[in-house]
Every structure is written in structure tokens, then in C-alpha cells.
């Protein structure tokens, strides 16, 4: 099956710890995206990557970091510098030419204890 | 002013009602307009997309774009309890730029 996988589905971390969220896609898409979703806030773009070894900050990149070493993988690290990390995190991908459908993963719910 | 405005609701309707969901936007450069449906604790799924102005119909769903008014709508006919979800509008300028999302409208269809 083609699609996007995110792991884990639920993640708990203690304050002050870094944590990495996994995102893998087998759709052969060039572009990948990370969003954060809070109640009543919609989807806010954290980082995106249009090609391997390159990525750009989105609207709320502070306290987050990413890497894009392989086309199919785009992990997101939530660092201790992120003040309010508890949220639902969504990864997405799409072909980066003309208009193409953007597909989303199932999401990771991060809770900071 | 935010680029995309969407009333977050919640919106509650009886089964069988016609539902109207709307977004306004400020950037006239947007060319593609999308509606995503998101069930609770799931990733969003594309429902419909429209290029430029006009209407598009798919079963019980109709998407409308009025670029002169910078206004897009999604109509759901004969709404069902299974339509209960959050509906997000999204739009894009060109193919290689990120989508811009509205905040989403939470819809409940009551049996």
C-alpha cells in the first residue's frame, strides 16, 4: 500500500527532553511537510522540504528541527526550546509541480508531562 | 488580516440538512482551492479541489469558487451523521508553494 506512515501514534515526554517524530512515505513525492494542529488553530506549517538535503522554515519553526537525508524520510525533532510542544503533529507529502494532491499521514499526538 | 479566514464553528445540523461551509481569503494570487475532511484524531483527506473560479460537483458535495469576491464554499446535500468531521479549506498560489489552510469548521450532523 502506498502512503505516509508516522510513528509513534502517541508519544509522551518529560519537560526538557528532545523527541523525534518519524515520517516515512513510499509515494515517491518530492515535497514533504510538517504541521502542528492545536484545537481551534487549524494546521500551522513548521518546516517543509522540496528536495533531499534542503528544507525551509514554515510559520512556527522555533523550537523544532528537521533533516531530509532520504527522499522518503522527513523526521521532526521537537527540542526542549519549544515552549508548548503538546499538540497533534501531521506529516504530509505531494509532488512538487503544478497542482497535485497533498496526502497526510495519520498523525502523532505528543504530550509533554 | 490572515490570508485565509474560516469560521471554526461548531456547526450542528439535523440529518438531511443542506450544509454550507465557507472561507474567505485576501491573496488574489491563489489559484487552486481545496476542501479537506478530517475525522477526529486522523489525518485530513482531500475531499474536492477546484482550479480558478466555478463550481465542481461530486455526489452530495459541491465546491464553489468566486475569485472576484475571494470567497469559496462547500455545500453538502442530504447530510449524514458520517459527515460529522472538521472541514478545512486550503489554497495554493503555484504548484511548488505550501498550501495555506483555514482553521477548519467542526460539523456535527445529528441523527
CSV table of C-alpha atoms in Angstrom, one decimal:
chain,number,residue,atom,x,y,z
A,1,UNK,CA,0.0,0.0,0.0
A,2,UNK,CA,1.3,3.4,-0.9
A,3,UNK,CA,1.0,6.1,1.8
A,4,UNK,CA,2.6,8.0,4.6
A,5,UNK,CA,3.4,6.4,8.0
A,6,UNK,CA,4.0,8.3,11.2
A,7,UNK,CA,5.3,6.8,14.4
A,8,UNK,CA,4.5,6.6,17.1
A,9,UNK,CA,0.8,7.3,17.3
A,10,UNK,CA,1.1,8.6,20.8
A,11,UNK,CA,4.2,10.0,22.5
A,12,UNK,CA,4.8,11.2,26.0
A,13,UNK,CA,7.9,13.1,27.0
A,14,UNK,CA,9.1,14.8,30.1
A,15,UNK,CA,9.7,18.5,30.0
A,16,UNK,CA,13.3,19.4,28.9
A,17,UNK,CA,13.7,16.3,26.7
A,18,UNK,CA,14.1,16.3,22.9
A,19,UNK,CA,12.0,13.9,21.0
A,20,UNK,CA,12.0,12.8,17.3
A,21,UNK,CA,8.8,12.1,15.3
A,22,UNK,CA,9.1,9.8,12.4
A,23,UNK,CA,7.6,10.3,8.9
A,24,UNK,CA,8.1,8.0,6.0
A,25,UNK,CA,6.4,8.0,2.6
A,26,UNK,CA,6.5,5.5,-0.3
A,27,UNK,CA,4.7,7.7,-2.8
A,28,UNK,CA,7.9,8.9,-4.4
A,29,UNK,CA,6.9,12.5,-3.6
A,30,UNK,CA,9.4,15.3,-3.8
A,31,UNK,CA,7.9,17.6,-1.2
A,32,UNK,CA,7.3,16.8,2.4
A,33,UNK,CA,5.7,18.9,5.2
A,34,UNK,CA,5.3,19.0,8.9
A,35,UNK,CA,2.3,20.7,10.5
A,36,UNK,CA,1.2,21.2,14.1
A,37,UNK,CA,-2.5,21.2,15.0
A,38,UNK,CA,-4.0,22.7,18.2
A,39,UNK,CA,-7.7,22.9,19.0
A,40,UNK,CA,-9.2,25.9,17.1
A,41,UNK,CA,-5.9,26.7,15.4
A,42,UNK,CA,-6.1,24.8,12.2
A,43,UNK,CA,-2.9,23.5,10.6
A,44,UNK,CA,0.3,25.5,11.1
A,45,UNK,CA,3.3,24.8,9.0
A,46,UNK,CA,6.5,24.0,10.9
A,47,UNK,CA,9.0,23.0,8.2
A,48,UNK,CA,8.9,21.8,4.6
A,49,UNK,CA,11.3,20.2,2.2
A,50,UNK,CA,11.1,20.3,-1.6
A,51,UNK,CA,14.2,18.2,-2.3
A,52,UNK,CA,16.6,16.0,-0.5
A,53,UNK,CA,19.2,17.8,1.7
A,54,UNK,CA,17.2,21.0,1.6
A,55,UNK,CA,14.4,22.4,3.8
A,56,UNK,CA,12.7,25.7,4.7
A,57,UNK,CA,11.2,27.1,7.8
A,58,UNK,CA,7.4,27.5,8.0
A,59,UNK,CA,5.4,29.8,10.1
A,60,UNK,CA,6.3,28.3,13.5
A,61,UNK,CA,9.8,26.7,13.2
A,62,UNK,CA,11.2,27.9,16.5
A,63,UNK,CA,12.0,25.0,18.8
A,64,UNK,CA,11.9,22.4,16.0
A,65,UNK,CA,14.5,20.9,13.7
A,66,UNK,CA,14.3,18.6,10.7
A,67,UNK,CA,16.5,16.7,8.3
A,68,UNK,CA,15.9,15.3,4.8
A,69,UNK,CA,18.7,12.8,4.1
A,70,UNK,CA,16.5,10.5,2.0
A,71,UNK,CA,13.6,11.3,-0.3
A,72,UNK,CA,11.2,9.0,1.6
A,73,UNK,CA,12.0,10.2,5.2
A,74,UNK,CA,11.5,13.6,6.9
A,75,UNK,CA,11.9,13.3,10.7
A,76,UNK,CA,10.9,16.1,13.0
A,77,UNK,CA,12.7,16.8,16.3
A,78,UNK,CA,10.9,18.7,19.0
A,79,UNK,CA,13.5,20.3,21.1
A,80,UNK,CA,13.4,21.5,24.7
A,81,UNK,CA,13.3,25.0,23.4
A,82,UNK,CA,9.8,24.5,22.2
A,83,UNK,CA,7.7,26.1,24.9
A,84,UNK,CA,4.3,24.4,24.3
A,85,UNK,CA,5.0,21.2,22.5
A,86,UNK,CA,1.8,19.3,23.4
A,87,UNK,CA,-0.1,19.0,20.1
A,88,UNK,CA,-1.1,16.8,17.3
A,89,UNK,CA,1.6,16.6,14.6
A,90,UNK,CA,0.9,15.8,11.0
A,91,UNK,CA,3.3,15.0,8.2
A,92,UNK,CA,2.3,15.4,4.5
A,93,UNK,CA,3.8,14.9,1.1
A,94,UNK,CA,3.0,15.7,-2.5
A,95,UNK,CA,4.5,16.0,-6.0
A,96,UNK,CA,6.1,19.5,-6.2
A,97,UNK,CA,4.9,20.5,-9.7
A,98,UNK,CA,1.7,22.1,-10.9
A,99,UNK,CA,-1.1,21.1,-8.6
A,100,UNK,CA,-1.1,17.7,-7.1
A,101,UNK,CA,-3.0,16.2,-4.2
A,102,UNK,CA,-1.3,16.6,-0.8
A,103,UNK,CA,-1.5,13.4,1.3
A,104,UNK,CA,-1.4,13.3,5.0
A,105,UNK,CA,-0.1,10.8,7.5
A,106,UNK,CA,-2.2,9.6,10.5
A,107,UNK,CA,-0.6,12.0,12.9
A,108,UNK,CA,1.4,11.7,16.2
A,109,UNK,CA,-0.1,13.0,19.4
A,110,UNK,CA,2.7,14.4,21.6
A,111,UNK,CA,2.0,15.1,25.2
A,112,UNK,CA,4.6,16.7,27.5
A,113,UNK,CA,4.3,15.6,31.1
B,1,UNK,CA,-5.6,40.2,8.2
B,2,UNK,CA,-5.0,36.4,7.9
B,3,UNK,CA,-4.6,35.1,4.4
B,4,UNK,CA,-7.4,32.6,4.9
B,5,UNK,CA,-10.4,33.1,7.2
B,6,UNK,CA,-12.7,30.2,8.2
B,7,UNK,CA,-15.4,30.2,10.9
B,8,UNK,CA,-14.4,27.4,13.3
B,9,UNK,CA,-18.0,26.7,14.4
B,10,UNK,CA,-19.0,24.3,15.8
B,11,UNK,CA,-21.9,23.8,13.4
B,12,UNK,CA,-24.7,21.4,14.3
B,13,UNK,CA,-27.4,20.4,11.8
B,14,UNK,CA,-30.1,17.7,11.7
B,15,UNK,CA,-29.6,14.7,9.3
B,16,UNK,CA,-30.8,15.5,5.8
B,17,UNK,CA,-30.0,19.2,6.0
B,18,UNK,CA,-28.0,21.2,3.5
B,19,UNK,CA,-24.7,22.4,4.9
B,20,UNK,CA,-22.8,25.4,3.7
B,21,UNK,CA,-19.2,25.9,4.7
B,22,UNK,CA,-17.2,28.9,3.7
B,23,UNK,CA,-13.8,30.6,3.6
B,24,UNK,CA,-12.6,34.0,2.6
B,25,UNK,CA,-9.1,34.9,1.5
B,26,UNK,CA,-7.1,38.0,0.9
B,27,UNK,CA,-4.4,37.0,-1.6
B,28,UNK,CA,-5.7,37.2,-5.2
B,29,UNK,CA,-2.7,35.1,-6.3
B,30,UNK,CA,-4.3,31.9,-5.1
B,31,UNK,CA,-5.2,29.6,-8.0
B,32,UNK,CA,-6.2,26.2,-6.6
B,33,UNK,CA,-8.8,25.7,-3.9
B,34,UNK,CA,-9.3,22.6,-1.8
B,35,UNK,CA,-11.5,21.2,0.8
B,36,UNK,CA,-10.2,18.6,3.2
B,37,UNK,CA,-12.2,16.5,5.7
B,38,UNK,CA,-10.7,15.4,9.0
B,39,UNK,CA,-12.2,12.9,11.3
B,40,UNK,CA,-11.3,13.1,15.0
B,41,UNK,CA,-7.6,12.1,15.7
B,42,UNK,CA,-7.0,11.3,12.0
B,43,UNK,CA,-5.1,13.0,9.2
B,44,UNK,CA,-7.0,15.2,6.8
B,45,UNK,CA,-8.2,13.7,3.5
B,46,UNK,CA,-8.8,15.6,0.3
B,47,UNK,CA,-12.5,16.0,-0.5
B,48,UNK,CA,-12.5,18.2,-3.5
B,49,UNK,CA,-10.4,20.7,-5.4
B,50,UNK,CA,-11.2,23.5,-7.9
B,51,UNK,CA,-9.0,25.4,-10.2
B,52,UNK,CA,-9.8,29.1,-10.5
B,53,UNK,CA,-13.5,30.2,-10.4
B,54,UNK,CA,-16.5,28.0,-10.9
B,55,UNK,CA,-18.4,25.1,-9.5
B,56,UNK,CA,-17.5,21.4,-9.1
B,57,UNK,CA,-19.8,18.7,-8.0
B,58,UNK,CA,-19.1,15.2,-6.7
B,59,UNK,CA,-22.1,13.3,-5.4
B,60,UNK,CA,-23.6,15.2,-2.4
B,61,UNK,CA,-20.7,17.7,-2.4
B,62,UNK,CA,-20.4,20.9,-4.4
B,63,UNK,CA,-17.5,23.3,-4.3
B,64,UNK,CA,-17.8,26.8,-5.4
B,65,UNK,CA,-15.1,29.4,-6.0
B,66,UNK,CA,-15.8,33.1,-6.5
B,67,UNK,CA,-12.5,34.8,-7.2
B,68,UNK,CA,-14.0,38.2,-7.6
B,69,UNK,CA,-15.3,38.1,-4.1
B,70,UNK,CA,-12.3,36.0,-2.8
B,71,UNK,CA,-14.9,33.5,-1.4
B,72,UNK,CA,-15.1,29.8,-1.5
B,73,UNK,CA,-17.9,27.4,-0.4
B,74,UNK,CA,-18.5,23.8,0.1
B,75,UNK,CA,-22.1,22.5,0.1
B,76,UNK,CA,-23.2,19.2,1.5
B,77,UNK,CA,-26.6,18.0,0.4
B,78,UNK,CA,-28.6,15.4,2.4
B,79,UNK,CA,-26.1,15.5,5.2
B,80,UNK,CA,-25.4,12.2,7.1
B,81,UNK,CA,-24.1,11.5,10.6
B,82,UNK,CA,-21.0,10.1,8.8
B,83,UNK,CA,-20.3,13.7,7.5
B,84,UNK,CA,-19.6,14.8,11.1
B,85,UNK,CA,-15.9,15.9,10.9
B,86,UNK,CA,-13.8,19.0,10.7
B,87,UNK,CA,-13.7,20.6,7.2
B,88,UNK,CA,-10.6,22.6,6.3
B,89,UNK,CA,-10.3,24.8,3.3
B,90,UNK,CA,-6.9,25.2,1.7
B,91,UNK,CA,-5.5,27.1,-1.2
B,92,UNK,CA,-2.2,27.5,-3.1
B,93,UNK,CA,-0.6,30.0,-5.4
B,94,UNK,CA,1.5,27.8,-7.6
B,95,UNK,CA,2.5,24.1,-7.5
B,96,UNK,CA,5.7,24.5,-5.6
B,97,UNK,CA,4.5,26.6,-2.7
B,98,UNK,CA,3.0,25.3,0.6
B,99,UNK,CA,-0.8,25.1,1.0
B,100,UNK,CA,-2.4,27.7,3.2
B,101,UNK,CA,-5.1,26.3,5.4
B,102,UNK,CA,-8.1,27.8,7.1
B,103,UNK,CA,-8.7,27.0,10.8
B,104,UNK,CA,-11.3,24.4,9.9
B,105,UNK,CA,-15.0,24.2,10.7
B,106,UNK,CA,-16.3,21.4,13.0
B,107,UNK,CA,-19.5,20.0,11.8
B,108,UNK,CA,-21.9,17.7,13.6
B,109,UNK,CA,-24.8,16.0,11.8
B,110,UNK,CA,-27.4,14.8,14.3
B,111,UNK,CA,-29.5,11.7,13.5
